[in-house]
Coordinates of N, CA and C in Angstrom, one line a residue:
M1 N 0.8 -1.0 0.2 CA -0.2 -0.1 -0.2 C 1.1 1.3 0.2
E2 N 0.8 2.2 -1.1 CA 1.3 3.5 -0.9 C 1.0 4.0 0.0
P3 N 2.3 5.1 0.5 CA 1.8 6.1 2.0 C 1.2 7.2 0.9
Y4 N 0.2 8.0 1.2 CA -0.5 9.5 0.7 C -0.6 10.3 1.9
I5 N -1.0 11.4 1.6 CA -1.6 12.7 2.4 C -2.2 13.3 1.6
T6 N -3.5 13.8 2.5 CA -4.8 14.6 1.7 C -5.0 15.6 2.6
M7 N -5.2 17.0 2.2 CA -5.0 18.3 2.6 C -6.8 19.0 2.4
T8 N -7.2 19.4 3.4 CA -8.6 19.5 3.1 C -8.4 21.4 3.9
A9 N -9.6 21.8 2.8 CA -9.9 23.4 3.6 C -11.2 23.3 4.3
H10 N -11.3 24.1 5.5 CA -12.2 24.4 6.4 C -12.6 25.6 6.5
Y11 N -14.0 25.9 6.2 CA -14.3 27.1 6.7 C -15.7 27.7 6.4
L12 N -15.9 28.8 7.0 CA -17.5 29.3 7.0 C -18.0 30.2 5.7
T13 N -19.2 30.1 5.2 CA -19.9 30.9 4.7 C -20.2 32.4 4.9
A14 N -20.5 33.1 4.1 CA -21.4 34.3 4.7 C -22.7 34.0 5.5
T15 N -23.3 32.9 5.4 CA -24.3 32.2 6.3 C -24.0 31.6 7.1
W16 N -22.8 31.6 7.7 CA -22.7 30.5 8.7 C -22.3 29.0 8.2
E17 N -22.6 28.7 7.2 CA -22.3 27.1 7.2 C -21.0 26.7 6.8
M18 N -20.5 25.5 7.9 CA -19.4 24.7 8.0 C -19.2 24.3 6.3
K19 N -18.6 24.2 5.6 CA -18.0 23.7 4.3 C -16.5 23.1 4.5
A20 N -16.4 21.9 3.5 CA -15.0 21.5 3.7 C -14.5 21.2 2.2
K21 N -13.4 21.3 1.5 CA -13.0 21.2 0.3 C -11.6 20.1 0.1
V22 N -11.5 19.1 -0.4 CA -10.2 18.5 -0.7 C -9.4 19.4 -1.5
L23 N -8.2 19.9 -0.9 CA -7.6 20.9 -2.1 C -6.6 20.0 -2.7
R24 N -5.9 18.6 -2.1 CA -4.6 18.0 -2.5 C -5.1 16.5 -2.2
T25 N -4.9 15.3 -3.0 CA -4.4 14.1 -2.4 C -2.8 13.8 -3.1
C26 N -2.1 13.2 -2.4 CA -1.2 13.2 -3.3 C -0.2 11.8 -2.4
L27 N 1.0 11.0 -3.5 CA 1.5 10.1 -2.9 C 2.7 11.0 -2.1
M28 N 3.0 9.8 -0.9 CA 4.3 10.5 -0.2 C 5.9 9.7 0.2
P29 N 6.7 10.0 -0.5 CA 7.6 9.1 -0.4 C 8.3 8.9 1.0
K30 N 8.6 7.7 1.5 CA 8.7 7.3 2.7 C 10.2 8.0 3.4
R31 N 11.5 8.3 2.5 CA 12.5 8.7 2.8 C 12.0 10.1 3.5
H32 N 12.9 10.6 4.6 CA 12.4 12.5 4.7 C 11.0 13.0 4.9
A33 N 10.1 12.0 5.6 CA 9.0 11.9 5.5 C 8.3 13.4 6.2
N34 N 9.3 14.1 7.1 CA 9.1 15.5 7.8 C 9.1 16.6 6.5
A35 N 10.1 16.8 5.8 CA 10.4 17.7 4.7 C 9.6 17.7 3.9
N36 N 9.6 16.3 3.6 CA 8.1 16.3 2.3 C 6.7 16.5 2.7
I37 N 6.3 16.4 4.2 CA 4.9 16.8 4.4 C 5.0 18.2 4.4
A38 N 6.0 19.1 4.7 CA 6.2 20.5 5.2 C 6.0 20.9 3.6
Q39 N 6.7 20.4 2.9 CA 7.1 20.8 1.3 C 5.4 20.6 0.6
R40 N 5.0 19.6 0.7 CA 3.6 19.7 -0.2 C 2.6 20.0 0.5
L41 N 2.6 20.5 2.0 CA 1.4 21.7 2.6 C 1.8 22.7 2.4
T42 N 3.2 23.4 2.0 CA 3.4 24.7 1.7 C 2.7 24.9 -0.1
D43 N 3.2 24.2 -0.3 CA 3.1 24.1 -1.9 C 1.7 24.1 -2.2
T44 N 1.0 23.5 -1.4 CA -0.4 23.5 -1.8 C -1.3 25.1 -1.4
I45 N -0.7 25.5 -0.2 CA -1.2 26.7 0.0 C -1.0 27.8 -0.7
R46 N 0.1 27.8 -1.0 CA 0.7 28.8 -1.9 C -0.1 28.7 -3.6
E47 N -0.5 27.1 -3.7 CA -1.1 27.3 -5.3 C -2.4 27.7 -5.0
W48 N -3.0 27.7 -3.9 CA -4.3 27.9 -3.6 C -4.7 29.6 -3.2
G49 N -3.7 30.0 -2.8 CA -3.4 31.7 -2.6 C -4.4 31.7 -1.3
L50 N -4.5 30.9 -0.3 CA -5.2 30.8 1.1 C -4.3 31.1 2.1
V51 N -5.2 31.8 2.6 CA -4.7 32.3 4.3 C -5.0 32.0 5.1
V52 N -4.1 30.8 5.9 CA -4.3 30.2 6.7 C -4.5 30.6 8.3
F53 N -4.9 30.4 9.1 CA -4.9 30.7 10.4 C -4.9 29.5 11.7
C54 N -4.7 28.4 11.1 CA -4.6 27.2 11.6 C -4.6 25.6 11.2
V55 N -3.4 24.4 11.5 CA -3.6 23.7 10.9 C -4.1 22.7 11.7
I56 N -4.8 22.1 11.4 CA -5.4 20.5 12.3 C -4.7 19.1 11.8
H57 N -3.8 18.7 12.5 CA -3.2 17.4 11.8 C -3.3 16.3 13.1
N58 N -2.8 14.8 12.7 CA -2.7 14.2 13.7 C -1.7 14.2 15.0
N59 N -1.3 13.3 15.6 CA -0.1 13.9 16.6 C 0.9 12.7 16.2
A60 N 1.3 12.1 14.9 CA 2.4 11.4 14.5 C 3.4 12.4 15.0
S61 N 4.5 11.7 15.2 CA 6.1 12.3 15.5 C 6.1 13.4 14.0
S62 N 5.8 12.3 12.6 CA 6.3 12.9 11.3 C 5.5 14.3 11.4
M63 N 4.3 14.4 11.9 CA 3.3 15.8 11.5 C 3.7 16.5 12.4
N64 N 4.0 16.5 13.5 CA 4.7 17.6 14.3 C 5.8 18.1 14.2
L65 N 6.7 17.0 13.6 CA 7.5 17.7 13.0 C 7.8 18.6 11.7
A66 N 7.1 17.9 11.2 CA 6.7 18.9 9.8 C 6.2 20.1 10.2
M67 N 5.3 20.3 11.0 CA 4.9 21.7 11.3 C 6.3 23.0 11.8
T68 N 7.1 22.1 12.2 CA 8.0 23.1 12.7 C 8.7 23.5 11.4
L69 N 8.4 23.0 10.2 CA 9.5 23.2 9.0 C 8.6 24.2 8.3
C70 N 7.4 24.5 8.5 CA 6.8 25.1 7.4 C 6.8 26.9 8.4
E71 N 7.3 27.2 7.0 CA 7.0 28.9 7.2 C 5.7 29.7 7.1
D72 N 5.2 29.4 6.3 CA 3.8 30.1 6.1 C 3.1 30.2 7.2
F73 N 3.0 29.4 8.1 CA 1.6 29.4 9.4 C 2.5 29.0 10.4
S74 N 2.1 29.4 11.5 CA 2.8 29.1 12.5 C 1.9 28.3 13.7
N75 N 0.5 28.3 13.5 CA -0.4 27.9 14.4 C -0.8 26.7 14.0
D76 N -0.5 25.7 14.8 CA -1.2 24.3 14.1 C -1.8 23.6 15.5
L77 N -2.7 22.8 15.6 CA -3.3 21.8 16.5 C -3.4 20.2 15.9
G78 N -3.0 19.3 17.2 CA -3.3 17.9 17.0 C -4.6 17.8 16.8
C79 N -5.3 16.8 16.3 CA -6.5 16.6 16.3 C -7.1 15.9 17.8
T80 N -8.2 16.6 17.8 CA -8.8 16.2 19.4 C -8.9 14.8 19.2
G81 N -9.9 14.2 18.3 CA -9.9 12.8 18.6 C -9.0 11.7 18.8
H82 N -7.5 12.3 18.2 CA -6.7 11.5 18.3 C -5.7 11.5 19.7
T83 N -5.9 13.0 20.0 CA -5.0 13.4 21.3 C -6.2 12.8 22.7
L84 N -7.3 12.2 22.4 CA -8.3 12.3 23.4 C -8.0 10.4 23.5
Q85 N -7.6 9.7 22.1 CA -7.4 8.3 21.9 C -6.1 7.9 22.8
L86 N -5.0 8.8 22.3 CA -3.8 8.5 23.0 C -4.0 8.8 24.7
A87 N -4.8 9.8 25.2 CA -4.5 10.1 26.9 C -5.5 8.7 27.5
I88 N -6.8 8.2 26.4 CA -7.2 6.9 26.8 C -6.4 5.6 27.0
K89 N -5.6 5.6 26.0 CA -4.8 4.4 25.7 C -3.4 4.4 27.5
A90 N -2.9 5.7 27.1 CA -1.9 5.7 28.2 C -2.5 5.4 29.5
G91 N -3.6 5.8 30.1 CA -4.8 5.7 30.7 C -4.9 3.9 31.4
L92 N -5.3 3.4 30.3 CA -5.8 1.9 30.1 C -4.2 1.4 30.7
D93 N -3.1 1.7 30.3 CA -2.0 1.3 30.3 C -1.6 1.1 31.5
L94 N -2.1 2.1 32.5 CA -1.6 1.9 34.3 C -1.6 0.6 34.7
P95 N -0.5 0.1 35.8 CA -1.1 -0.8 36.2 C -2.5 -1.1 36.7
E96 N -2.9 -0.1 37.6 CA -3.9 -0.2 38.5 C -4.7 -0.3 37.7
V97 N -5.1 0.5 36.4 CA -6.6 0.7 36.3 C -6.5 -0.6 35.4
A98 N -5.4 -1.3 34.7 CA -5.1 -3.0 33.7 C -5.7 -4.1 35.0
K99 N -5.5 -3.6 35.9 CA -6.0 -4.7 37.2 C -7.1 -4.7 37.2
A100 N -8.0 -3.2 37.4 CA -9.1 -3.1 37.8 C -10.3 -3.8 36.8
I101 N -9.9 -3.3 35.6 CA -10.6 -4.0 34.2 C -10.5 -5.2 34.2
D102 N -9.4 -5.9 34.8 CA -9.5 -7.3 34.4 C -10.4 -7.8 35.2
A103 N -10.5 -7.3 36.8 CA -11.2 -8.1 37.8 C -12.8 -7.8 37.2
A104 N -13.0 -6.7 36.9 CA -14.5 -6.6 36.2 C -15.1 -7.4 35.3
R105 N -13.8 -7.5 34.3 CA -14.2 -8.9 33.3 C -13.9 -10.3 33.7
Q106 N -13.7 -10.7 34.5 CA -13.5 -11.9 35.6 C -15.2 -11.9 36.3
V107 N -15.7 -10.5 36.8 CA -17.1 -10.9 37.2 C -17.9 -11.0 36.3
V108 N -17.5 -10.2 34.9 CA -19.0 -10.4 34.1 C -18.4 -11.5 33.5
K109 N -17.4 -11.9 33.1 CA -17.5 -13.6 32.5 C -18.2 -14.6 33.5
S110 N -17.6 -14.4 35.1 CA -18.2 -15.7 35.9 C -20.0 -15.4 35.8
H111 N -20.6 -14.5 35.5 CA -21.9 -14.0 35.7 C -22.5 -14.7 34.6
L112 N -21.9 -14.6 33.4 CA -22.3 -14.8 31.7 C -22.3 -16.6 31.8
I113 N -21.2 -17.4 32.5 CA -20.7 -18.9 32.7 C -22.0 -19.2 33.4
Q114 N -22.6 -18.7 34.7 CA -23.6 -19.1 35.3 C -25.0 -19.0 34.7
L115 N -25.0 -18.0 34.2 CA -26.6 -17.7 33.1 C -26.7 -18.9 32.3
L116 N -25.5 -19.3 31.5 CA -25.8 -20.4 30.5 C -25.8 -22.0 31.5
R117 N -25.4 -22.1 32.6 CA -25.3 -23.1 33.1 C -26.7 -23.7 33.8
D118 N -26.8 -22.6 34.3 CA -28.6 -22.3 34.8 C -29.6 -22.7 33.5
G119 N -29.2 -22.5 32.8 CA -30.4 -22.6 31.5 C -30.1 -23.9 30.6
E120 N -28.9 -24.3 31.3 CA -28.6 -25.7 30.2 C -28.2 -26.5 31.3
A121 N -29.3 -27.2 32.0 CA -28.8 -28.3 32.8 C -28.3 -29.6 32.2
D122 N -29.4 -29.8 30.8 CA -29.2 -31.0 30.1 C -27.6 -30.9 29.3
Q123 N -26.8 -29.7 29.3 CA -25.6 -29.5 28.3 C -24.5 -30.1 29.3
P124 N -23.3 -30.2 29.0 CA -21.9 -30.3 29.6 C -21.5 -29.3 30.4
A125 N -21.2 -29.4 31.6 CA -20.8 -28.5 32.4 C -20.0 -27.1 31.6
A126 N -19.1 -27.6 30.8 CA -18.3 -26.6 30.0 C -19.0 -25.3 29.4
T127 N -18.7 -24.4 29.3 CA -19.2 -23.5 28.6 C -19.5 -23.8 26.9
G128 N -18.1 -24.1 26.6 CA -18.2 -24.5 25.0 C -19.7 -25.7 24.9
G129 N -20.2 -26.1 25.7 CA -20.9 -27.2 25.4 C -22.5 -26.3 25.0
A130 N -22.4 -25.2 25.8 CA -23.8 -24.7 26.0 C -24.3 -23.8 24.8
F131 N -23.4 -23.9 23.7 CA -24.2 -23.0 22.9 C -24.2 -24.0 21.4
D132 N -23.8 -25.1 21.5 CA -24.1 -26.2 20.3 C -25.6 -25.9 19.7
D133 N -26.5 -26.9 20.3 CA -27.4 -27.4 19.1 C -29.1 -26.3 20.1
A134 N -28.4 -25.1 20.1 CA -29.1 -24.2 20.6 C -30.1 -23.5 19.2
P135 N -31.2 -23.1 19.4 CA -31.8 -22.1 18.2 C -31.7 -20.8 18.1
T136 N -31.7 -20.4 17.2 CA -31.3 -18.9 16.7 C -32.5 -18.2 16.7
D137 N -32.7 -16.9 16.9 CA -33.5 -16.2 16.7 C -33.1 -15.1 15.6
I138 N -34.1 -14.9 14.3 CA -33.3 -14.7 13.1 C -34.1 -13.2 13.3
D139 N -33.4 -12.1 12.7 CA -34.2 -11.0 12.2 C -34.0 -10.5 10.8
E140 N -34.3 -11.2 9.6 CA -33.9 -11.3 8.4 C -34.0 -9.8 7.5
D141 N -34.8 -9.0 8.2 CA -35.3 -7.9 7.4 C -33.9 -6.9 7.6
N142 N -33.4 -7.0 9.0 CA -32.1 -6.3 9.2 C -31.0 -7.2 10.2
N143 N -30.4 -7.6 9.0 CA -29.4 -8.7 9.1 C -27.7 -8.3 8.9
N144 N -27.8 -6.6 8.6 CA -27.0 -6.0 8.3 C -25.4 -6.7 7.1
G145 N -26.2 -7.2 6.4 CA -25.2 -8.0 5.2 C -24.8 -9.1 5.4
E146 N -24.9 -9.7 6.7 CA -24.6 -11.0 7.3 C -25.7 -11.8 6.4
E147 N -25.4 -13.6 6.3 CA -26.0 -14.6 5.6 C -26.8 -14.7 6.7
P148 N -28.2 -15.1 6.2 CA -29.2 -15.4 7.1 C -28.9 -16.7 8.2
G149 N -29.1 -16.3 9.3 CA -28.7 -17.5 10.2 C -27.6 -17.4 11.2
K150 N -26.7 -16.2 10.7 CA -25.3 -15.5 11.2 C -25.5 -14.2 12.4
K151 N -26.8 -13.7 12.2 CA -26.8 -12.6 12.9 C -26.8 -12.8 14.4
K152 N -25.8 -11.9 15.3 CA -25.4 -12.5 16.4 C -26.1 -11.7 17.5
T153 N -26.2 -12.1 18.6 CA -27.5 -11.4 19.6 C -26.4 -10.6 20.9
R154 N -27.1 -10.0 21.5 CA -26.3 -9.3 22.5 C -25.2 -10.4 23.4
L155 N -25.7 -11.2 23.7 CA -25.0 -12.5 24.8 C -24.2 -13.1 23.6
E156 N -23.9 -13.1 22.6 CA -22.9 -13.8 21.8 C -21.9 -12.7 21.6
S157 N -22.3 -11.1 21.5 CA -21.4 -10.6 21.5 C -20.3 -10.1 22.7
D158 N -21.2 -9.9 24.2 CA -20.7 -10.5 24.9 C -19.6 -11.3 25.2
Y159 N -19.8 -12.8 24.8 CA -19.1 -13.4 25.1 C -17.8 -13.4 23.8
E160 N -18.3 -13.0 23.0 CA -16.8 -12.8 21.8 C -16.1 -11.9 22.3
E161 N -16.3 -10.8 23.4 CA -16.1 -9.9 23.8 C -14.7 -10.4 24.8
L162 N -15.4 -11.4 25.4 CA -14.7 -11.8 26.7 C -13.8 -13.4 26.4
F163 N -14.4 -13.9 25.5 CA -13.8 -15.3 25.4 C -12.8 -15.1 23.7
G164 N -13.3 -14.3 22.9 CA -12.2 -14.5 21.8 C -13.3 -14.9 20.5
P165 N -12.9 -15.2 19.3 CA -14.2 -14.7 18.2 C -14.8 -16.5 17.9
H166 N -13.7 -17.6 18.2 CA -14.4 -18.8 18.6 C -15.8 -18.6 19.1
Y167 N -16.2 -18.1 19.9 CA -17.7 -18.1 20.7 C -18.6 -17.4 19.2
A168 N -18.1 -16.7 18.5 CA -18.9 -15.9 17.4 C -19.6 -16.8 16.6
S169 N -19.1 -18.1 16.1 CA -19.9 -19.0 15.4 C -21.0 -20.0 16.0
K170 N -20.9 -19.5 17.8 CA -21.9 -20.3 18.2 C -23.1 -20.1 18.3
K171 N -24.4 -20.5 18.7 CA -25.7 -20.2 18.8 C -26.0 -19.8 20.2
V172 N -26.8 -18.8 20.8 CA -27.2 -18.1 22.2 C -28.7 -18.5 22.2
K173 N -29.6 -19.2 23.2 CA -31.0 -19.4 23.2 C -31.2 -17.7 23.6
R174 N -32.3 -17.6 23.2 CA -33.2 -16.6 23.2 C -33.5 -16.1 24.8
R175 N -33.5 -17.3 25.5 CA -34.2 -17.1 27.1 C -32.6 -16.6 28.0
H176 N -31.7 -17.0 27.5 CA -30.7 -16.4 28.0 C -30.3 -15.1 28.1
L177 N -30.7 -14.2 27.2 CA -31.1 -13.2 27.0 C -31.7 -12.1 28.4
P178 N -31.0 -11.2 28.5 CA -31.6 -10.4 29.5 C -32.9 -9.6 29.4
R179 N -34.1 -9.6 30.4 CA -35.5 -9.8 30.1 C -35.4 -8.0 29.0
G180 N -36.0 -8.0 28.0 CA -36.2 -6.8 27.4 C -34.8 -6.6 26.4
G181 N -33.8 -7.1 26.6 CA -32.9 -7.0 25.7 C -33.2 -7.4 24.3
T182 N -32.3 -6.7 23.1 CA -32.5 -6.5 22.0 C -31.0 -7.2 21.1
R183 N -31.2 -7.6 19.9 CA -30.4 -8.3 19.5 C -29.5 -6.8 18.6
I184 N -28.3 -7.0 18.5 CA -27.4 -6.5 18.1 C -26.3 -6.7 17.2
S185 N -25.1 -6.0 16.3 CA -24.4 -6.8 15.5 C -23.6 -5.8 16.2
P186 N -22.1 -6.4 16.4 CA -21.0 -5.5 16.8 C -20.3 -5.0 15.4
D187 N -21.2 -5.4 14.2 CA -20.2 -4.5 13.3 C -21.4 -3.5 12.9
D188 N -22.4 -3.0 13.7 CA -23.1 -1.4 13.5 C -22.1 -0.6 13.4
P189 N -22.4 0.2 12.4 CA -21.8 1.5 12.4 C -22.1 2.6 13.7
H190 N -20.7 2.8 13.9 CA -20.6 4.0 15.1 C -20.5 5.3 14.0
P191 N -21.2 6.3 15.2 CA -20.8 7.8 14.4 C -20.0 8.3 14.9
H192 N -19.0 9.1 14.0 CA -17.5 9.4 14.4 C -17.5 11.0 14.2
D193 N -16.8 11.5 15.2 CA -16.8 12.9 15.1 C -16.0 13.3 14.0
E194 N -16.6 14.5 13.4 CA -15.9 15.3 12.6 C -14.9 15.6 12.5
Q195 N -13.7 15.8 11.4 CA -12.7 16.3 11.5 C -12.8 17.8 12.3
P196 N -12.2 18.3 13.1 CA -12.1 19.5 13.9 C -12.0 20.9 12.7
S197 N -12.4 21.8 13.3 CA -12.6 22.8 11.7 C -11.7 23.6 12.2
G198 N -10.1 23.6 11.0 CA -9.5 24.7 10.5 C -9.4 24.7 9.1
V199 N -8.6 25.9 9.2 CA -9.1 26.3 7.2 C -8.1 25.0 6.7
V200 N -7.0 24.7 7.0 CA -6.3 23.3 6.5 C -6.2 21.8 7.5
G201 N -6.5 20.9 7.3 CA -6.5 19.2 7.8 C -5.9 18.6 6.8
T202 N -5.1 17.7 7.5 CA -4.2 16.7 7.2 C -4.6 15.4 7.2
Q203 N -4.8 14.6 6.6 CA -4.7 13.1 7.1 C -3.6 12.3 6.8

């Protein structure tokens, strides 16, 4: 896969509507990445004749260093979403936090195992046997592109998260779901925050 960079301009119209336009998408040589990023960004800004008050970029070291080489504009900000992601990851990596999360995972794991055992008295005690020949509730009108019979229940999604993808191919009886529970797919799209509004953004 070839590396590339995209530059977009974000601005407000006279009626205060937010607009964004792609200025350029181009390949990026792997060598001297900092200087190449700075050069392409500077060339693009000059070509379009833009007045830039801020550049929004991710927090990669190459992007941060490239900003120090750009003479035409001095104001830049790291992407808010990326900054938050890095902060959360650093927090989750703390030993005391990791220990608390692991303890919570074990509590949930034990609870779900007990649910299956209570409802499958005629099945082997091991949780792997609790899924084998249980019928599946299918919602064929909203299957998210999956083949019929493959839609996951909420409990299946929980088990896949806790025990790994092995359980994704198994089936869970409807009565094991919490009362009022609804079927969901882990592949359902989630809304993403829009890129922060600066005059120029880079990807």
